[in-house]
Amino acid sequence: MKPNFTICLIALLLSHELVYQPVQAEQNSSCWKLHIINNSSRGADGIRLSDINRDGSADIATGWEEGGTVMVYINPGVEKADTLWPSVVAGKAAGVEDAVFADLDCDGATDVVSCCEGEARSIFVHWAPQDLKQYLDPCAWKTEVIPASAALMQWMFCFPVQIDGRNGIDLVAGAKNENASLGWFEAPPKARSLAHWKWHPISPAGWIMSIIPTDMDSDRDLDVVISDRKGALRSCRWLENPGSGADQKKAWRNHFIGGTGREVMFITLADLDNDSITDILAAVRPASLLWFRRESLSAQSWETRETEFPEATGHAKAVSVADIDLDGGLDIVVSCEHSGGKSGVFWLSARDAFSGREWEFRDISGSRGTKYDLVECIDLDGDGDLDVVTTEERENLGVIWYENPAK
């Protein structure tokens, strides 16, 4: 028998959360060096990475919300990473919140899918030219709306992934506010026949932040882990894929992970304690980090640990996990919004090999910048350490990266 949804919600609200305080440290005055990839539009709102030209380097897709522009940035390589990157306007999309790479029609050219709120309230496909020599020619791109998404809700985030084992790549998407839901668009046999894409809602939502497809129950299909920051179901939770074929007509069962009733922002999956079991970390407003530690391979058993940010930081927005100082252990990189006059990007270094769960604050951005978004850790300059890539929206720093001084 399936557990009662309301009973599960109440139980999680009453569950005890372990609280761990960070080591309070003064803000480091020696910030990481800032490099601007592009700041040609207004309101850079997140980064999504993919090696679209198969040269071994990560390229970037970004939606510029206020500018209504979807752009692609081609990584110029380690020797030119600190210069402005070659770019192209893949298309226009009013109120764009998210832009992600996906070769939907499997023609070898990586397209871009964008999610829009505001008046557009639609999901668009920006078809890339098949000839890679034309990739940076904006006239060679074509933008079309997915009709099943048009004016349906305020779309916030999308993840291209195969869900039902049929046809090509499907799209898992979520929205916010009125009539918001999480669901997936079923790809038809011919992906460019956008009128034949079908929308399948799987859960009501308040304000979807993260969508991460992964096999949570080891049944060899992809479930969906999400963070939902608003509404009655706000939390970090996962939806259980009912299976392929005819089983897709069944309901996706909801499982709470933690953070119920909290404003959970972006999340990431990582084995933070090196026990060979993947955990989840969540940035939580106003200024906390929740570590949902998976106690066993059973997806139902989670322990929640909380770390509060130092006062010298903004409000929590996104989180990433990487070995920043090259000591062999995992550190945590955090981005913030509402960080005017405070640190908007910083990292936390673990002390005592995780035994005391104490964290040491290290600044990255300094007080410059107000509203950051998704953060990724990659070695852009080829020096062997991981740099930090993100966007800044309010002061229009744009698409940027910070150079790690570790080496």
Coordinates of C-alpha atoms in Angstrom, one line a residue:
M1 CA 0.0 0.0 0.0
K2 CA 1.3 3.4 -0.9
P3 CA 1.9 5.8 2.1
N4 CA -0.6 8.6 2.6
F5 CA 0.9 11.8 1.0
T6 CA -0.4 14.1 3.8
I7 CA 0.9 11.8 6.6
C8 CA 4.4 11.8 5.0
L9 CA 4.4 15.6 4.7
I10 CA 3.4 16.0 8.4
A11 CA 6.0 13.5 9.5
L12 CA 8.8 15.3 7.7
L13 CA 7.8 18.6 9.1
L14 CA 8.1 17.2 12.6
S15 CA 11.4 15.4 11.9
H16 CA 14.5 16.6 13.8
E17 CA 17.2 18.3 11.8
L18 CA 20.8 18.2 13.0
V19 CA 22.3 21.7 13.1
Y20 CA 26.0 22.4 12.4
Q21 CA 27.5 25.9 12.7
P22 CA 30.3 27.0 10.4
V23 CA 33.5 28.4 11.7
Q24 CA 33.1 32.1 11.7
A25 CA 35.9 33.8 9.7
E26 CA 36.6 37.3 8.6
Q27 CA 36.0 37.9 4.9
N28 CA 39.2 37.3 2.9
S29 CA 40.3 40.5 1.2
S30 CA 42.2 38.7 -1.5
C31 CA 39.4 37.6 -3.8
W32 CA 39.8 35.5 -6.9
K33 CA 40.5 37.2 -10.2
L34 CA 37.3 37.9 -12.2
H35 CA 37.1 37.2 -16.0
I36 CA 34.2 38.3 -18.1
I37 CA 33.0 35.9 -20.8
N38 CA 30.3 38.2 -22.1
N39 CA 28.2 41.1 -20.8
S40 CA 26.6 42.2 -24.0
S41 CA 22.9 41.9 -22.9
R42 CA 21.0 42.4 -19.7
G43 CA 20.2 40.1 -16.8
A44 CA 22.3 37.0 -17.3
D45 CA 20.3 34.3 -15.7
G46 CA 22.2 31.0 -15.2
I47 CA 24.6 28.8 -17.2
R48 CA 24.3 25.3 -18.7
L49 CA 27.3 23.5 -19.9
S50 CA 28.0 21.1 -22.8
D51 CA 30.9 20.4 -25.2
I52 CA 28.9 21.2 -28.3
N53 CA 31.8 21.2 -30.8
R54 CA 33.4 18.1 -29.3
D55 CA 36.8 19.8 -28.7
G56 CA 37.0 18.6 -25.1
S57 CA 36.1 22.0 -23.6
A58 CA 32.8 23.1 -22.0
D59 CA 30.7 25.6 -23.9
I60 CA 27.9 27.7 -22.3
A61 CA 24.3 28.5 -22.9
T62 CA 22.8 31.4 -21.1
G63 CA 19.4 33.2 -21.1
W64 CA 19.4 36.9 -20.6
E65 CA 16.1 37.6 -18.8
E66 CA 15.9 41.4 -19.1
G67 CA 17.5 41.4 -22.6
G68 CA 15.2 38.7 -23.9
T69 CA 18.1 37.0 -25.5
V70 CA 19.4 33.4 -25.6
M71 CA 23.1 33.1 -26.2
V72 CA 25.7 30.5 -26.8
Y73 CA 29.4 30.9 -25.9
I74 CA 32.1 28.8 -27.5
N75 CA 35.0 28.0 -25.2
P76 CA 38.1 29.4 -27.0
G77 CA 40.5 27.1 -25.1
V78 CA 42.9 27.6 -22.2
E79 CA 45.1 30.2 -23.9
K80 CA 42.2 32.5 -24.5
A81 CA 39.8 31.7 -21.7
D82 CA 40.4 35.0 -20.0
T83 CA 39.2 36.9 -23.1
L84 CA 35.7 37.5 -24.4
W85 CA 34.4 34.2 -25.8
P86 CA 33.1 33.8 -29.3
S87 CA 29.3 34.0 -29.1
V88 CA 26.0 33.8 -31.0
V89 CA 22.5 35.0 -30.4
A90 CA 20.6 31.7 -30.8
G91 CA 17.3 33.4 -30.6
K92 CA 15.0 35.8 -28.8
A93 CA 12.8 34.9 -25.9
A94 CA 11.0 37.4 -23.7
G95 CA 11.5 36.8 -20.0
V96 CA 13.8 33.8 -20.5
E97 CA 14.7 32.0 -17.2
D98 CA 16.7 29.0 -18.4
A99 CA 18.6 28.0 -21.6
V100 CA 20.0 24.5 -22.0
F101 CA 21.8 22.5 -24.7
A102 CA 20.1 19.5 -26.4
D103 CA 20.4 18.0 -29.9
L104 CA 16.7 17.3 -30.1
D105 CA 16.6 16.2 -33.8
C106 CA 19.8 14.1 -33.5
D107 CA 21.3 15.9 -36.6
G108 CA 24.7 16.3 -34.9
A109 CA 24.2 20.1 -34.2
T110 CA 23.4 21.0 -30.6
D111 CA 20.2 23.0 -30.3
V112 CA 19.1 25.2 -27.3
V113 CA 15.9 24.9 -25.4
S114 CA 14.7 28.0 -23.4
C115 CA 12.1 28.4 -20.7
C116 CA 10.2 31.7 -20.3
E117 CA 8.0 33.2 -17.7
G118 CA 6.4 36.7 -17.9
E119 CA 4.2 37.3 -20.9
A120 CA 5.8 34.6 -23.0
R121 CA 5.0 31.7 -20.7
S122 CA 6.3 29.3 -23.2
I123 CA 9.2 26.9 -24.0
F124 CA 11.1 27.6 -27.2
V125 CA 13.5 25.5 -29.3
H126 CA 16.3 27.3 -31.0
W127 CA 17.4 25.1 -33.8
A128 CA 21.1 25.2 -34.6
P129 CA 22.5 25.1 -38.1
Q130 CA 23.7 21.6 -39.1
D131 CA 26.8 23.0 -40.6
L132 CA 29.1 23.8 -37.7
K133 CA 30.8 26.5 -39.8
Q134 CA 27.5 28.5 -39.5
Y135 CA 27.1 27.9 -35.8
L136 CA 28.1 31.5 -34.9
D137 CA 25.9 33.0 -37.5
P138 CA 22.7 34.2 -35.8
C139 CA 20.8 34.2 -39.2
A140 CA 21.4 30.4 -39.4
W141 CA 19.4 29.7 -36.3
K142 CA 15.6 29.2 -36.2
T143 CA 13.4 29.7 -33.1
E144 CA 10.1 27.9 -32.7
V145 CA 7.7 27.5 -29.8
I146 CA 6.5 24.1 -28.5
P147 CA 2.8 24.6 -28.9
A148 CA 1.9 22.4 -25.9
S149 CA 3.8 24.8 -23.7
A150 CA 2.4 28.1 -25.0
A151 CA 0.8 30.3 -22.4
L152 CA 0.4 27.3 -20.2
M153 CA 2.4 28.5 -17.1
Q154 CA 5.5 30.4 -16.1
W155 CA 8.3 28.0 -17.1
M156 CA 11.4 28.2 -15.0
F157 CA 13.7 25.2 -15.7
C158 CA 14.2 22.3 -18.2
F159 CA 16.3 19.2 -18.4
P160 CA 16.6 17.3 -21.7
V161 CA 16.7 13.5 -21.0
Q162 CA 15.2 10.2 -22.3
I163 CA 12.2 9.4 -20.0
D164 CA 10.0 6.8 -21.7
G165 CA 12.5 4.8 -23.8
R166 CA 10.9 5.9 -27.0
N167 CA 11.9 8.2 -29.8
G168 CA 14.4 10.9 -29.0
I169 CA 15.2 13.1 -26.1
D170 CA 12.3 14.2 -23.9
L171 CA 12.1 17.4 -21.9
V172 CA 11.4 17.5 -18.1
A173 CA 10.2 20.9 -17.2
G174 CA 8.8 22.9 -14.2
A175 CA 7.2 26.2 -13.5
K176 CA 6.2 28.6 -10.8
N177 CA 3.1 30.4 -9.4
E178 CA -0.4 30.0 -10.8
N179 CA -1.2 26.5 -12.2
A180 CA 2.4 25.5 -11.9
S181 CA 3.4 21.9 -12.2
L182 CA 6.4 19.6 -12.9
G183 CA 6.1 17.3 -15.9
W184 CA 7.7 16.2 -19.1
F185 CA 7.2 16.7 -22.8
E186 CA 7.1 13.5 -24.8
A187 CA 9.2 13.6 -28.0
P188 CA 7.4 12.5 -31.1
P189 CA 9.1 10.3 -33.8
K190 CA 10.1 13.4 -35.7
A191 CA 11.4 16.0 -33.1
R192 CA 11.0 19.0 -35.4
S193 CA 7.3 18.3 -35.6
L194 CA 6.8 20.5 -32.5
A195 CA 3.0 20.3 -32.7
H196 CA 3.3 16.6 -31.8
W197 CA 5.2 17.1 -28.5
K198 CA 2.9 16.0 -25.7
W199 CA 2.8 17.4 -22.2
H200 CA 2.5 15.0 -19.2
P201 CA 2.2 16.7 -15.8
I202 CA 3.5 14.5 -12.9
S203 CA 3.3 16.8 -9.8
P204 CA 1.9 20.1 -8.7
A205 CA 4.6 22.7 -8.0
G206 CA 5.1 26.1 -6.4
W207 CA 8.4 27.3 -7.9
I208 CA 10.7 24.8 -9.4
M209 CA 14.4 25.5 -9.1
S210 CA 16.4 22.4 -9.8
I211 CA 15.5 19.3 -11.9
I212 CA 18.0 16.4 -11.8
P213 CA 17.2 13.1 -13.5
T214 CA 18.8 10.2 -11.8
D215 CA 18.0 6.6 -10.8
M216 CA 17.0 6.9 -7.2
D217 CA 15.6 3.4 -6.6
S218 CA 18.1 1.3 -8.7
D219 CA 15.4 0.1 -11.1
R220 CA 17.3 1.2 -14.2
D221 CA 15.0 4.1 -15.2
L222 CA 15.5 7.7 -14.5
D223 CA 13.6 9.3 -11.7
V224 CA 13.5 13.1 -11.1
V225 CA 15.0 14.9 -8.1
I226 CA 13.7 18.5 -7.7
S227 CA 13.9 21.5 -5.4
D228 CA 10.6 23.5 -5.1
R229 CA 11.0 26.7 -3.2
K230 CA 7.3 27.8 -2.8
G231 CA 3.9 26.3 -2.1
A232 CA 2.5 23.5 -0.1
L233 CA 5.1 21.0 -1.3
R234 CA 8.2 23.2 -0.9
S235 CA 11.1 20.9 -0.2
C236 CA 13.7 18.7 -1.8
R237 CA 11.9 15.6 -3.1
W238 CA 12.0 13.1 -5.9
L239 CA 9.4 11.7 -8.2
E240 CA 9.5 7.9 -9.0
N241 CA 9.4 7.0 -12.7
P242 CA 6.6 4.4 -13.1
G243 CA 8.5 2.8 -16.1
S244 CA 8.5 2.8 -19.8
G245 CA 5.8 2.1 -22.4
A246 CA 2.3 1.6 -20.9
D247 CA 3.6 2.1 -17.4
Q248 CA 4.0 5.8 -18.1
K249 CA 0.3 6.1 -17.7
K250 CA 0.7 5.4 -14.0
A251 CA 1.2 8.2 -11.5
W252 CA 4.8 9.3 -10.5
R253 CA 5.0 8.6 -6.8
N254 CA 6.3 11.5 -4.6
H255 CA 9.1 11.0 -2.0
F256 CA 10.2 13.7 0.3
I257 CA 14.0 14.0 1.0
G258 CA 14.2 17.0 3.3
G259 CA 13.9 20.7 3.7
T260 CA 10.1 20.5 3.9
G261 CA 8.6 23.9 4.5
R262 CA 11.9 25.6 3.8
E263 CA 12.7 27.8 0.8
V264 CA 15.0 25.4 -1.0
M265 CA 16.9 26.9 -3.9
F266 CA 19.2 25.1 -6.3
I267 CA 20.5 21.6 -5.3
T268 CA 23.4 19.4 -6.4
L269 CA 24.1 15.7 -6.0
A270 CA 27.5 14.6 -4.5
D271 CA 29.1 12.0 -2.3
L272 CA 30.2 14.6 0.3
D273 CA 31.3 12.2 3.0
N274 CA 33.0 9.7 0.6
D275 CA 30.9 6.7 1.7
S276 CA 30.1 5.6 -1.9
I277 CA 26.5 6.8 -1.5
T278 CA 25.3 9.9 -3.3
D279 CA 24.0 12.7 -1.1
I280 CA 22.2 16.0 -1.9
L281 CA 23.2 19.5 -1.0
A282 CA 20.8 22.4 -1.1
A283 CA 21.2 26.2 -0.9
V284 CA 18.3 27.4 1.3
R285 CA 17.1 30.9 1.9
P286 CA 17.8 33.0 3.7
A287 CA 21.3 31.8 4.3
S288 CA 21.8 28.1 5.0
L289 CA 23.2 25.0 3.4
L290 CA 21.3 21.7 3.9
W291 CA 23.1 18.5 3.5
F292 CA 20.7 15.6 2.9
R293 CA 22.9 12.6 3.8
R294 CA 21.7 9.3 2.5
E295 CA 22.1 6.8 5.2
S296 CA 21.9 3.7 3.0
L297 CA 21.2 2.8 -0.6
S298 CA 17.5 2.9 0.3
A299 CA 16.1 6.2 -1.1
Q300 CA 13.8 6.5 1.8
S301 CA 16.4 7.1 4.5
W302 CA 17.9 10.6 4.8
E303 CA 19.6 12.6 7.6
T304 CA 19.5 16.4 7.4
R305 CA 22.4 18.5 8.5
E306 CA 22.3 22.3 8.4
T307 CA 25.1 24.9 8.1
E308 CA 24.4 28.6 8.4
F309 CA 26.3 31.0 6.3
P310 CA 28.6 33.7 7.8
E311 CA 27.1 37.2 8.1
A312 CA 29.5 38.4 5.4
T313 CA 27.5 36.7 2.6
G314 CA 24.3 37.2 0.7
H315 CA 21.2 35.0 0.5
A316 CA 21.6 31.4 -0.6
K317 CA 21.1 30.7 -4.3
A318 CA 23.1 27.8 -5.8
V319 CA 25.7 25.2 -4.7
S320 CA 28.4 23.1 -6.3
V321 CA 30.8 20.5 -4.8
A322 CA 34.5 20.2 -5.9
D323 CA 38.0 19.9 -4.6
I324 CA 38.9 23.5 -4.7
D325 CA 42.1 23.5 -2.7
L326 CA 43.5 20.3 -4.2
D327 CA 43.8 18.6 -0.8
G328 CA 41.9 15.5 -1.9
G329 CA 38.7 16.3 -0.1
L330 CA 35.5 17.8 -1.4
D331 CA 34.7 21.5 -0.7
I332 CA 31.5 23.4 -1.3
V333 CA 31.1 26.4 -3.6
V334 CA 28.0 28.7 -3.0
S335 CA 26.5 31.5 -4.9
C336 CA 24.1 34.1 -3.5
E337 CA 21.6 36.8 -4.4
H338 CA 20.8 40.0 -2.4
S339 CA 24.6 40.2 -1.7
G340 CA 25.2 43.9 -2.2
G341 CA 28.2 44.9 -0.1
K342 CA 28.8 41.2 0.9
S343 CA 30.3 38.1 -0.6
G344 CA 28.1 36.8 -3.5
V345 CA 30.3 33.7 -4.3
F346 CA 32.4 31.8 -1.7
W347 CA 33.5 28.4 -0.8
L348 CA 33.5 26.3 2.4
S349 CA 36.5 24.2 3.3
A350 CA 35.9 21.2 5.6
R351 CA 37.8 20.8 8.8
D352 CA 38.6 17.7 10.9
A353 CA 38.0 15.3 8.0
F354 CA 34.2 15.7 8.5
S355 CA 34.2 14.5 12.1
G356 CA 33.2 17.8 13.6
R357 CA 31.3 19.0 10.6
E358 CA 32.9 22.5 10.8
W359 CA 33.4 24.6 7.8
E360 CA 35.8 27.4 7.1
F361 CA 34.6 30.3 5.0
R362 CA 36.7 31.5 2.0
D363 CA 35.7 34.4 -0.2
I364 CA 35.7 34.3 -4.0
S365 CA 33.9 37.3 -5.4
G366 CA 34.3 39.9 -2.7
S367 CA 31.5 42.5 -2.4
R368 CA 31.2 43.1 -6.2
G369 CA 28.0 41.7 -7.6
T370 CA 24.5 41.4 -6.2
K371 CA 22.6 38.5 -7.8
Y372 CA 24.4 35.3 -8.9
D373 CA 22.9 32.1 -10.2
L374 CA 24.0 28.5 -11.0
V375 CA 27.6 27.8 -10.3
E376 CA 29.9 25.3 -12.0
C377 CA 33.5 24.3 -11.2
I378 CA 35.7 23.5 -14.2
D379 CA 39.4 24.1 -15.1
L380 CA 39.2 26.9 -17.7
D381 CA 42.8 28.0 -17.8
G382 CA 44.4 24.5 -17.8
D383 CA 46.4 25.0 -14.7
G384 CA 45.1 21.9 -12.9
D385 CA 42.8 23.5 -10.4
L386 CA 39.0 24.1 -10.7
D387 CA 37.8 27.6 -11.5
V388 CA 34.3 28.9 -10.8
V389 CA 31.8 29.8 -13.6
T390 CA 28.5 31.6 -12.9
T391 CA 26.4 34.6 -14.0
E392 CA 25.6 37.9 -12.2
E393 CA 22.3 39.6 -13.1
R394 CA 21.8 42.8 -11.3
E395 CA 25.1 44.7 -11.7
N396 CA 25.3 43.2 -15.2
L397 CA 28.7 41.5 -14.7
G398 CA 27.2 39.0 -17.1
V399 CA 28.6 35.5 -17.8
I400 CA 31.8 35.3 -15.8
W401 CA 34.4 33.1 -14.2
Y402 CA 36.7 33.4 -11.2
E403 CA 40.3 32.1 -11.5
N404 CA 41.2 29.7 -8.7
P405 CA 44.5 30.8 -7.1
A406 CA 45.3 27.3 -5.8
K407 CA 48.0 26.7 -8.4

